[in-house]
Amino acid sequence: MSEDLRNLAEEQAELHHILSNPTRLLILRSLEQQERSVGEIAEQIGATLQNTSQHLRLMKDKGVLEARRDGQTIFYQISACEIGENCKQMLTILD
């Protein structure tokens, strides 16, 4: 098996791991239509700010989300790159 195929399989497994968590799926649902602040996301999904921030950080580090700062507030949105588009497609499939 080629090294490229092995690397691709590892990346796909990592993405599936991210999507296998209910809180992270709720975060993606929250961000489907528009960007939101950490507080807005936490309120919408019924989680604490700390818990939501941990999930957001992981998803951002893995390239699923993008963040922008406006003063003290950080806004998140689904990444415009291929990983983000794949996550959007997965949400559609799950529906």
PDB file of N, CA and C in Angstrom:
ATOM      1  N   MET A   1       0.846  -1.168   0.000  1.00  0.00           N
ATOM      2  CA  MET A   1       0.000   0.000   0.000  1.00  0.00           C
ATOM      3  C   MET A   1       0.898   1.240   0.000  1.00  0.00           C
ATOM      4  N   SER A   2       0.550   2.243  -0.796  1.00  0.00           N
ATOM      5  CA  SER A   2       1.393   3.426  -0.911  1.00  0.00           C
ATOM      6  C   SER A   2       1.308   4.298   0.344  1.00  0.00           C
ATOM      7  N   GLU A   3       2.344   5.071   0.547  1.00  0.00           N
ATOM      8  CA  GLU A   3       2.400   5.984   1.695  1.00  0.00           C
ATOM      9  C   GLU A   3       1.326   7.065   1.574  1.00  0.00           C
ATOM     10  N   ASP A   4       1.064   7.530   0.352  1.00  0.00           N
ATOM     11  CA  ASP A   4       0.033   8.543   0.138  1.00  0.00           C
ATOM     12  C   ASP A   4      -1.343   8.027   0.543  1.00  0.00           C
ATOM     13  N   LEU A   5      -1.643   6.794   0.178  1.00  0.00           N
ATOM     14  CA  LEU A   5      -2.928   6.204   0.527  1.00  0.00           C
ATOM     15  C   LEU A   5      -3.047   6.014   2.037  1.00  0.00           C
ATOM     16  N   ARG A   6      -1.969   5.628   2.660  1.00  0.00           N
ATOM     17  CA  ARG A   6      -1.965   5.453   4.116  1.00  0.00           C
ATOM     18  C   ARG A   6      -2.202   6.802   4.809  1.00  0.00           C
ATOM     19  N   ASN A   7      -1.537   7.855   4.327  1.00  0.00           N
ATOM     20  CA  ASN A   7      -1.727   9.190   4.900  1.00  0.00           C
ATOM     21  C   ASN A   7      -3.167   9.673   4.715  1.00  0.00           C
ATOM     22  N   LEU A   8      -3.733   9.419   3.549  1.00  0.00           N
ATOM     23  CA  LEU A   8      -5.120   9.800   3.288  1.00  0.00           C
ATOM     24  C   LEU A   8      -6.069   9.080   4.235  1.00  0.00           C
ATOM     25  N   ALA A   9      -5.833   7.806   4.445  1.00  0.00           N
ATOM     26  CA  ALA A   9      -6.680   7.031   5.362  1.00  0.00           C
ATOM     27  C   ALA A   9      -6.596   7.577   6.782  1.00  0.00           C
ATOM     28  N   GLU A  10      -5.407   7.981   7.197  1.00  0.00           N
ATOM     29  CA  GLU A  10      -5.247   8.554   8.535  1.00  0.00           C
ATOM     30  C   GLU A  10      -5.985   9.883   8.657  1.00  0.00           C
ATOM     31  N   GLU A  11      -5.902  10.737   7.629  1.00  0.00           N
ATOM     32  CA  GLU A  11      -6.617  12.015   7.642  1.00  0.00           C
ATOM     33  C   GLU A  11      -8.135  11.795   7.673  1.00  0.00           C
ATOM     34  N   GLN A  12      -8.610  10.828   6.904  1.00  0.00           N
ATOM     35  CA  GLN A  12     -10.044  10.535   6.886  1.00  0.00           C
ATOM     36  C   GLN A  12     -10.512  10.012   8.237  1.00  0.00           C
ATOM     37  N   ALA A  13      -9.724   9.163   8.855  1.00  0.00           N
ATOM     38  CA  ALA A  13     -10.092   8.634  10.172  1.00  0.00           C
ATOM     39  C   ALA A  13     -10.134   9.753  11.205  1.00  0.00           C
ATOM     40  N   GLU A  14      -9.217  10.691  11.111  1.00  0.00           N
ATOM     41  CA  GLU A  14      -9.191  11.817  12.040  1.00  0.00           C
ATOM     42  C   GLU A  14     -10.442  12.689  11.871  1.00  0.00           C
ATOM     43  N   LEU A  15     -10.840  12.924  10.637  1.00  0.00           N
ATOM     44  CA  LEU A  15     -12.053  13.702  10.376  1.00  0.00           C
ATOM     45  C   LEU A  15     -13.282  12.975  10.921  1.00  0.00           C
ATOM     46  N   HIS A  16     -13.342  11.683  10.723  1.00  0.00           N
ATOM     47  CA  HIS A  16     -14.474  10.905  11.256  1.00  0.00           C
ATOM     48  C   HIS A  16     -14.482  10.938  12.783  1.00  0.00           C
ATOM     49  N   HIS A  17     -13.306  10.947  13.389  1.00  0.00           N
ATOM     50  CA  HIS A  17     -13.224  11.052  14.849  1.00  0.00           C
ATOM     51  C   HIS A  17     -13.818  12.382  15.308  1.00  0.00           C
ATOM     52  N   ILE A  18     -13.494  13.455  14.611  1.00  0.00           N
ATOM     53  CA  ILE A  18     -14.035  14.771  14.955  1.00  0.00           C
ATOM     54  C   ILE A  18     -15.551  14.762  14.831  1.00  0.00           C
ATOM     55  N   LEU A  19     -16.067  14.157  13.784  1.00  0.00           N
ATOM     56  CA  LEU A  19     -17.511  14.151  13.531  1.00  0.00           C
ATOM     57  C   LEU A  19     -18.260  13.122  14.368  1.00  0.00           C
ATOM     58  N   SER A  20     -17.545  12.284  15.094  1.00  0.00           N
ATOM     59  CA  SER A  20     -18.218  11.250  15.887  1.00  0.00           C
ATOM     60  C   SER A  20     -18.683  11.758  17.246  1.00  0.00           C
ATOM     61  N   ASN A  21     -18.390  13.004  17.567  1.00  0.00           N
ATOM     62  CA  ASN A  21     -18.769  13.573  18.855  1.00  0.00           C
ATOM     63  C   ASN A  21     -20.046  14.398  18.712  1.00  0.00           C
ATOM     64  N   PRO A  22     -21.088  14.105  19.487  1.00  0.00           N
ATOM     65  CA  PRO A  22     -22.358  14.831  19.359  1.00  0.00           C
ATOM     66  C   PRO A  22     -22.236  16.344  19.548  1.00  0.00           C
ATOM     67  N   THR A  23     -21.400  16.774  20.482  1.00  0.00           N
ATOM     68  CA  THR A  23     -21.235  18.213  20.704  1.00  0.00           C
ATOM     69  C   THR A  23     -20.640  18.881  19.476  1.00  0.00           C
ATOM     70  N   ARG A  24     -19.665  18.250  18.855  1.00  0.00           N
ATOM     71  CA  ARG A  24     -19.054  18.834  17.663  1.00  0.00           C
ATOM     72  C   ARG A  24     -20.028  18.846  16.493  1.00  0.00           C
ATOM     73  N   LEU A  25     -20.879  17.852  16.400  1.00  0.00           N
ATOM     74  CA  LEU A  25     -21.917  17.877  15.357  1.00  0.00           C
ATOM     75  C   LEU A  25     -22.895  19.024  15.599  1.00  0.00           C
ATOM     76  N   LEU A  26     -23.241  19.254  16.863  1.00  0.00           N
ATOM     77  CA  LEU A  26     -24.123  20.377  17.182  1.00  0.00           C
ATOM     78  C   LEU A  26     -23.454  21.713  16.847  1.00  0.00           C
ATOM     79  N   ILE A  27     -22.170  21.809  17.086  1.00  0.00           N
ATOM     80  CA  ILE A  27     -21.433  23.024  16.727  1.00  0.00           C
ATOM     81  C   ILE A  27     -21.492  23.248  15.220  1.00  0.00           C
ATOM     82  N   LEU A  28     -21.261  22.206  14.451  1.00  0.00           N
ATOM     83  CA  LEU A  28     -21.340  22.344  12.997  1.00  0.00           C
ATOM     84  C   LEU A  28     -22.736  22.770  12.559  1.00  0.00           C
ATOM     85  N   ARG A  29     -23.756  22.199  13.172  1.00  0.00           N
ATOM     86  CA  ARG A  29     -25.141  22.591  12.858  1.00  0.00           C
ATOM     87  C   ARG A  29     -25.357  24.066  13.173  1.00  0.00           C
ATOM     88  N   SER A  30     -24.801  24.511  14.281  1.00  0.00           N
ATOM     89  CA  SER A  30     -24.938  25.907  14.685  1.00  0.00           C
ATOM     90  C   SER A  30     -24.290  26.850  13.672  1.00  0.00           C
ATOM     91  N   LEU A  31     -23.231  26.379  13.029  1.00  0.00           N
ATOM     92  CA  LEU A  31     -22.470  27.222  12.107  1.00  0.00           C
ATOM     93  C   LEU A  31     -22.829  27.012  10.638  1.00  0.00           C
ATOM     94  N   GLU A  32     -23.817  26.186  10.371  1.00  0.00           N
ATOM     95  CA  GLU A  32     -24.170  25.891   8.975  1.00  0.00           C
ATOM     96  C   GLU A  32     -24.521  27.144   8.169  1.00  0.00           C
ATOM     97  N   GLN A  33     -25.266  28.049   8.753  1.00  0.00           N
ATOM     98  CA  GLN A  33     -25.781  29.199   8.010  1.00  0.00           C
ATOM     99  C   GLN A  33     -24.971  30.472   8.199  1.00  0.00           C
ATOM    100  N   GLN A  34     -24.305  30.606   9.352  1.00  0.00           N
ATOM    101  CA  GLN A  34     -23.578  31.847   9.616  1.00  0.00           C
ATOM    102  C   GLN A  34     -22.530  31.641  10.693  1.00  0.00           C
ATOM    103  N   GLU A  35     -21.600  32.580  10.733  1.00  0.00           N
ATOM    104  CA  GLU A  35     -20.600  32.534  11.802  1.00  0.00           C
ATOM    105  C   GLU A  35     -21.255  32.961  13.105  1.00  0.00           C
ATOM    106  N   ARG A  36     -20.673  32.498  14.198  1.00  0.00           N
ATOM    107  CA  ARG A  36     -21.202  32.818  15.527  1.00  0.00           C
ATOM    108  C   ARG A  36     -20.051  32.963  16.513  1.00  0.00           C
ATOM    109  N   SER A  37     -20.326  33.671  17.587  1.00  0.00           N
ATOM    110  CA  SER A  37     -19.341  33.805  18.669  1.00  0.00           C
ATOM    111  C   SER A  37     -19.395  32.556  19.543  1.00  0.00           C
ATOM    112  N   VAL A  38     -18.378  32.396  20.361  1.00  0.00           N
ATOM    113  CA  VAL A  38     -18.319  31.254  21.271  1.00  0.00           C
ATOM    114  C   VAL A  38     -19.555  31.243  22.167  1.00  0.00           C
ATOM    115  N   GLY A  39     -19.918  32.398  22.712  1.00  0.00           N
ATOM    116  CA  GLY A  39     -21.089  32.488  23.593  1.00  0.00           C
ATOM    117  C   GLY A  39     -22.376  32.118  22.896  1.00  0.00           C
ATOM    118  N   GLU A  40     -22.536  32.561  21.651  1.00  0.00           N
ATOM    119  CA  GLU A  40     -23.740  32.220  20.888  1.00  0.00           C
ATOM    120  C   GLU A  40     -23.821  30.719  20.636  1.00  0.00           C
ATOM    121  N   ILE A  41     -22.683  30.139  20.286  1.00  0.00           N
ATOM    122  CA  ILE A  41     -22.650  28.695  20.027  1.00  0.00           C
ATOM    123  C   ILE A  41     -22.985  27.927  21.301  1.00  0.00           C
ATOM    124  N   ALA A  42     -22.339  28.289  22.399  1.00  0.00           N
ATOM    125  CA  ALA A  42     -22.562  27.597  23.679  1.00  0.00           C
ATOM    126  C   ALA A  42     -24.036  27.667  24.074  1.00  0.00           C
ATOM    127  N   GLU A  43     -24.626  28.834  23.937  1.00  0.00           N
ATOM    128  CA  GLU A  43     -26.041  28.990  24.292  1.00  0.00           C
ATOM    129  C   GLU A  43     -26.934  28.148  23.384  1.00  0.00           C
ATOM    130  N   GLN A  44     -26.643  28.168  22.097  1.00  0.00           N
ATOM    131  CA  GLN A  44     -27.475  27.437  21.141  1.00  0.00           C
ATOM    132  C   GLN A  44     -27.421  25.925  21.361  1.00  0.00           C
ATOM    133  N   ILE A  45     -26.232  25.403  21.705  1.00  0.00           N
ATOM    134  CA  ILE A  45     -26.114  23.945  21.855  1.00  0.00           C
ATOM    135  C   ILE A  45     -26.317  23.479  23.288  1.00  0.00           C
ATOM    136  N   GLY A  46     -26.472  24.432  24.212  1.00  0.00           N
ATOM    137  CA  GLY A  46     -26.717  24.068  25.608  1.00  0.00           C
ATOM    138  C   GLY A  46     -25.508  23.516  26.322  1.00  0.00           C
ATOM    139  N   ALA A  47     -24.343  24.116  26.071  1.00  0.00           N
ATOM    140  CA  ALA A  47     -23.097  23.666  26.698  1.00  0.00           C
ATOM    141  C   ALA A  47     -22.444  24.847  27.406  1.00  0.00           C
ATOM    142  N   THR A  48     -21.478  24.544  28.263  1.00  0.00           N
ATOM    143  CA  THR A  48     -20.751  25.610  28.942  1.00  0.00           C
ATOM    144  C   THR A  48     -19.786  26.281  27.972  1.00  0.00           C
ATOM    145  N   LEU A  49     -19.376  27.495  28.306  1.00  0.00           N
ATOM    146  CA  LEU A  49     -18.388  28.199  27.481  1.00  0.00           C
ATOM    147  C   LEU A  49     -17.077  27.429  27.421  1.00  0.00           C
ATOM    148  N   GLN A  50     -16.651  26.886  28.560  1.00  0.00           N
ATOM    149  CA  GLN A  50     -15.382  26.161  28.612  1.00  0.00           C
ATOM    150  C   GLN A  50     -15.413  24.922  27.718  1.00  0.00           C
ATOM    151  N   ASN A  51     -16.479  24.152  27.830  1.00  0.00           N
ATOM    152  CA  ASN A  51     -16.608  22.942  27.017  1.00  0.00           C
ATOM    153  C   ASN A  51     -16.681  23.281  25.537  1.00  0.00           C
ATOM    154  N   THR A  52     -17.470  24.283  25.207  1.00  0.00           N
ATOM    155  CA  THR A  52     -17.607  24.703  23.809  1.00  0.00           C
ATOM    156  C   THR A  52     -16.270  25.177  23.271  1.00  0.00           C
ATOM    157  N   SER A  53     -15.544  25.966  24.044  1.00  0.00           N
ATOM    158  CA  SER A  53     -14.240  26.473  23.611  1.00  0.00           C
ATOM    159  C   SER A  53     -13.258  25.342  23.332  1.00  0.00           C
ATOM    160  N   GLN A  54     -13.272  24.307  24.153  1.00  0.00           N
ATOM    161  CA  GLN A  54     -12.375  23.166  23.931  1.00  0.00           C
ATOM    162  C   GLN A  54     -12.676  22.488  22.595  1.00  0.00           C
ATOM    163  N   HIS A  55     -13.948  22.268  22.322  1.00  0.00           N
ATOM    164  CA  HIS A  55     -14.328  21.636  21.053  1.00  0.00           C
ATOM    165  C   HIS A  55     -13.979  22.537  19.867  1.00  0.00           C
ATOM    166  N   LEU A  56     -14.245  23.832  20.010  1.00  0.00           N
ATOM    167  CA  LEU A  56     -13.933  24.774  18.934  1.00  0.00           C
ATOM    168  C   LEU A  56     -12.440  24.796  18.645  1.00  0.00           C
ATOM    169  N   ARG A  57     -11.633  24.795  19.682  1.00  0.00           N
ATOM    170  CA  ARG A  57     -10.176  24.806  19.510  1.00  0.00           C
ATOM    171  C   ARG A  57      -9.712  23.568  18.743  1.00  0.00           C
ATOM    172  N   LEU A  58     -10.219  22.411  19.128  1.00  0.00           N
ATOM    173  CA  LEU A  58      -9.846  21.173  18.433  1.00  0.00           C
ATOM    174  C   LEU A  58     -10.256  21.244  16.958  1.00  0.00           C
ATOM    175  N   MET A  59     -11.482  21.680  16.711  1.00  0.00           N
ATOM    176  CA  MET A  59     -11.980  21.737  15.334  1.00  0.00           C
ATOM    177  C   MET A  59     -11.200  22.761  14.504  1.00  0.00           C
ATOM    178  N   LYS A  60     -10.807  23.855  15.118  1.00  0.00           N
ATOM    179  CA  LYS A  60      -9.999  24.857  14.416  1.00  0.00           C
ATOM    180  C   LYS A  60      -8.612  24.296  14.127  1.00  0.00           C
ATOM    181  N   ASP A  61      -8.002  23.642  15.099  1.00  0.00           N
ATOM    182  CA  ASP A  61      -6.667  23.065  14.911  1.00  0.00           C
ATOM    183  C   ASP A  61      -6.643  22.023  13.799  1.00  0.00           C
ATOM    184  N   LYS A  62      -7.757  21.316  13.613  1.00  0.00           N
ATOM    185  CA  LYS A  62      -7.832  20.277  12.580  1.00  0.00           C
ATOM    186  C   LYS A  62      -8.282  20.828  11.226  1.00  0.00           C
ATOM    187  N   GLY A  63      -8.546  22.150  11.154  1.00  0.00           N
ATOM    188  CA  GLY A  63      -8.891  22.767   9.876  1.00  0.00           C
ATOM    189  C   GLY A  63     -10.360  22.736   9.527  1.00  0.00           C
ATOM    190  N   VAL A  64     -11.197  22.272  10.461  1.00  0.00           N
ATOM    191  CA  VAL A  64     -12.641  22.207  10.199  1.00  0.00           C
ATOM    192  C   VAL A  64     -13.271  23.592  10.306  1.00  0.00           C
ATOM    193  N   LEU A  65     -12.762  24.406  11.239  1.00  0.00           N
ATOM    194  CA  LEU A  65     -13.301  25.743  11.469  1.00  0.00           C
ATOM    195  C   LEU A  65     -12.233  26.806  11.255  1.00  0.00           C
ATOM    196  N   GLU A  66     -12.722  28.016  10.967  1.00  0.00           N
ATOM    197  CA  GLU A  66     -11.872  29.197  10.910  1.00  0.00           C
ATOM    198  C   GLU A  66     -12.376  30.159  11.973  1.00  0.00           C
ATOM    199  N   ALA A  67     -11.479  31.003  12.481  1.00  0.00           N
ATOM    200  CA  ALA A  67     -11.853  31.962  13.512  1.00  0.00           C
ATOM    201  C   ALA A  67     -11.365  33.349  13.128  1.00  0.00           C
ATOM    202  N   ARG A  68     -12.127  34.346  13.566  1.00  0.00           N
ATOM    203  CA  ARG A  68     -11.685  35.729  13.415  1.00  0.00           C
ATOM    204  C   ARG A  68     -12.010  36.463  14.706  1.00  0.00           C
ATOM    205  N   ARG A  69     -11.156  37.378  15.040  1.00  0.00           N
ATOM    206  CA  ARG A  69     -11.322  38.149  16.273  1.00  0.00           C
ATOM    207  C   ARG A  69     -11.869  39.523  15.915  1.00  0.00           C
ATOM    208  N   ASP A  70     -12.851  39.956  16.701  1.00  0.00           N
ATOM    209  CA  ASP A  70     -13.394  41.308  16.600  1.00  0.00           C
ATOM    210  C   ASP A  70     -13.393  41.875  18.009  1.00  0.00           C
ATOM    211  N   GLY A  71     -12.336  42.611  18.353  1.00  0.00           N
ATOM    212  CA  GLY A  71     -12.168  43.092  19.724  1.00  0.00           C
ATOM    213  C   GLY A  71     -11.901  41.915  20.651  1.00  0.00           C
ATOM    214  N   GLN A  72     -12.741  41.751  21.661  1.00  0.00           N
ATOM    215  CA  GLN A  72     -12.603  40.655  22.618  1.00  0.00           C
ATOM    216  C   GLN A  72     -13.327  39.387  22.167  1.00  0.00           C
ATOM    217  N   THR A  73     -14.133  39.497  21.123  1.00  0.00           N
ATOM    218  CA  THR A  73     -14.983  38.387  20.711  1.00  0.00           C
ATOM    219  C   THR A  73     -14.355  37.613  19.555  1.00  0.00           C
ATOM    220  N   ILE A  74     -14.406  36.288  19.649  1.00  0.00           N
ATOM    221  CA  ILE A  74     -13.928  35.425  18.574  1.00  0.00           C
ATOM    222  C   ILE A  74     -15.147  34.804  17.902  1.00  0.00           C
ATOM    223  N   PHE A  75     -15.186  34.928  16.584  1.00  0.00           N
ATOM    224  CA  PHE A  75     -16.263  34.363  15.789  1.00  0.00           C
ATOM    225  C   PHE A  75     -15.728  33.162  15.010  1.00  0.00           C
ATOM    226  N   TYR A  76     -16.546  32.123  14.943  1.00  0.00           N
ATOM    227  CA  TYR A  76     -16.165  30.903  14.230  1.00  0.00           C
ATOM    228  C   TYR A  76     -17.093  30.675  13.052  1.00  0.00           C
ATOM    229  N   GLN A  77     -16.535  30.039  12.038  1.00  0.00           N
ATOM    230  CA  GLN A  77     -17.322  29.602  10.890  1.00  0.00           C
ATOM    231  C   GLN A  77     -16.701  28.325  10.334  1.00  0.00           C
ATOM    232  N   ILE A  78     -17.479  27.587   9.583  1.00  0.00           N
ATOM    233  CA  ILE A  78     -16.954  26.375   8.953  1.00  0.00           C
ATOM    234  C   ILE A  78     -15.934  26.796   7.911  1.00  0.00           C
ATOM    235  N   SER A  79     -14.827  26.119   7.901  1.00  0.00           N
ATOM    236  CA  SER A  79     -13.725  26.455   7.004  1.00  0.00           C
ATOM    237  C   SER A  79     -14.155  26.400   5.547  1.00  0.00           C
ATOM    238  N   ALA A  80     -13.612  27.323   4.757  1.00  0.00           N
ATOM    239  CA  ALA A  80     -13.905  27.361   3.334  1.00  0.00           C
ATOM    240  C   ALA A  80     -13.059  26.350   2.555  1.00  0.00           C
ATOM    241  N   CYS A  81     -12.116  25.705   3.224  1.00  0.00           N
ATOM    242  CA  CYS A  81     -11.244  24.748   2.543  1.00  0.00           C
ATOM    243  C   CYS A  81     -11.964  23.405   2.345  1.00  0.00           C
ATOM    244  N   GLU A  82     -11.280  22.481   1.769  1.00  0.00           N
ATOM    245  CA  GLU A  82     -11.849  21.168   1.442  1.00  0.00           C
ATOM    246  C   GLU A  82     -12.393  20.438   2.674  1.00  0.00           C
ATOM    247  N   ILE A  83     -11.703  20.526   3.787  1.00  0.00           N
ATOM    248  CA  ILE A  83     -12.165  19.835   4.997  1.00  0.00           C
ATOM    249  C   ILE A  83     -13.512  20.387   5.442  1.00  0.00           C
ATOM    250  N   GLY A  84     -13.646  21.703   5.442  1.00  0.00           N
ATOM    251  CA  GLY A  84     -14.915  22.320   5.816  1.00  0.00           C
ATOM    252  C   GLY A  84     -16.036  21.928   4.875  1.00  0.00           C
ATOM    253  N   GLU A  85     -15.738  21.902   3.586  1.00  0.00           N
ATOM    254  CA  GLU A  85     -16.750  21.497   2.600  1.00  0.00           C
ATOM    255  C   GLU A  85     -17.149  20.039   2.806  1.00  0.00           C
ATOM    256  N   ASN A  86     -16.179  19.191   3.141  1.00  0.00           N
ATOM    257  CA  ASN A  86     -16.486  17.790   3.414  1.00  0.00           C
ATOM    258  C   ASN A  86     -17.393  17.655   4.635  1.00  0.00           C
ATOM    259  N   CYS A  87     -17.171  18.483   5.635  1.00  0.00           N
ATOM    260  CA  CYS A  87     -18.023  18.449   6.836  1.00  0.00           C
ATOM    261  C   CYS A  87     -19.452  18.861   6.483  1.00  0.00           C
ATOM    262  N   LYS A  88     -19.592  19.877   5.646  1.00  0.00           N
ATOM    263  CA  LYS A  88     -20.926  20.301   5.215  1.00  0.00           C
ATOM    264  C   LYS A  88     -21.630  19.168   4.467  1.00  0.00           C
ATOM    265  N   GLN A  89     -20.890  18.475   3.611  1.00  0.00           N
ATOM    266  CA  GLN A  89     -21.461  17.348   2.879  1.00  0.00           C
ATOM    267  C   GLN A  89     -21.883  16.233   3.831  1.00  0.00           C
ATOM    268  N   MET A  90     -21.076  15.980   4.867  1.00  0.00           N
ATOM    269  CA  MET A  90     -21.415  14.954   5.842  1.00  0.00           C
ATOM    270  C   MET A  90     -22.711  15.305   6.575  1.00  0.00           C
ATOM    271  N   LEU A  91     -22.912  16.563   6.897  1.00  0.00           N
ATOM    272  CA  LEU A  91     -24.156  16.983   7.538  1.00  0.00           C
ATOM    273  C   LEU A  91     -25.351  16.701   6.638  1.00  0.00           C
ATOM    274  N   THR A  92     -25.170  16.956   5.352  1.00  0.00           N
ATOM    275  CA  THR A  92     -26.238  16.687   4.382  1.00  0.00           C
ATOM    276  C   THR A  92     -26.522  15.188   4.320  1.00  0.00           C
ATOM    277  N   ILE A  93     -25.477  14.385   4.305  1.00  0.00           N
ATOM    278  CA  ILE A  93     -25.655  12.923   4.276  1.00  0.00           C
ATOM    279  C   ILE A  93     -26.344  12.449   5.532  1.00  0.00           C
ATOM    280  N   LEU A  94     -25.969  13.001   6.689  1.00  0.00           N
ATOM    281  CA  LEU A  94     -26.573  12.589   7.953  1.00  0.00           C
ATOM    282  C   LEU A  94     -28.057  12.957   8.029  1.00  0.00           C
ATOM    283  N   ASP A  95     -28.432  14.026   7.330  1.00  0.00           N
ATOM    284  CA  ASP A  95     -29.858  14.400   7.299  1.00  0.00           C
ATOM    285  C   ASP A  95     -30.640  13.338   6.587  1.00  0.00           C
TER     286      ASP A  95
END
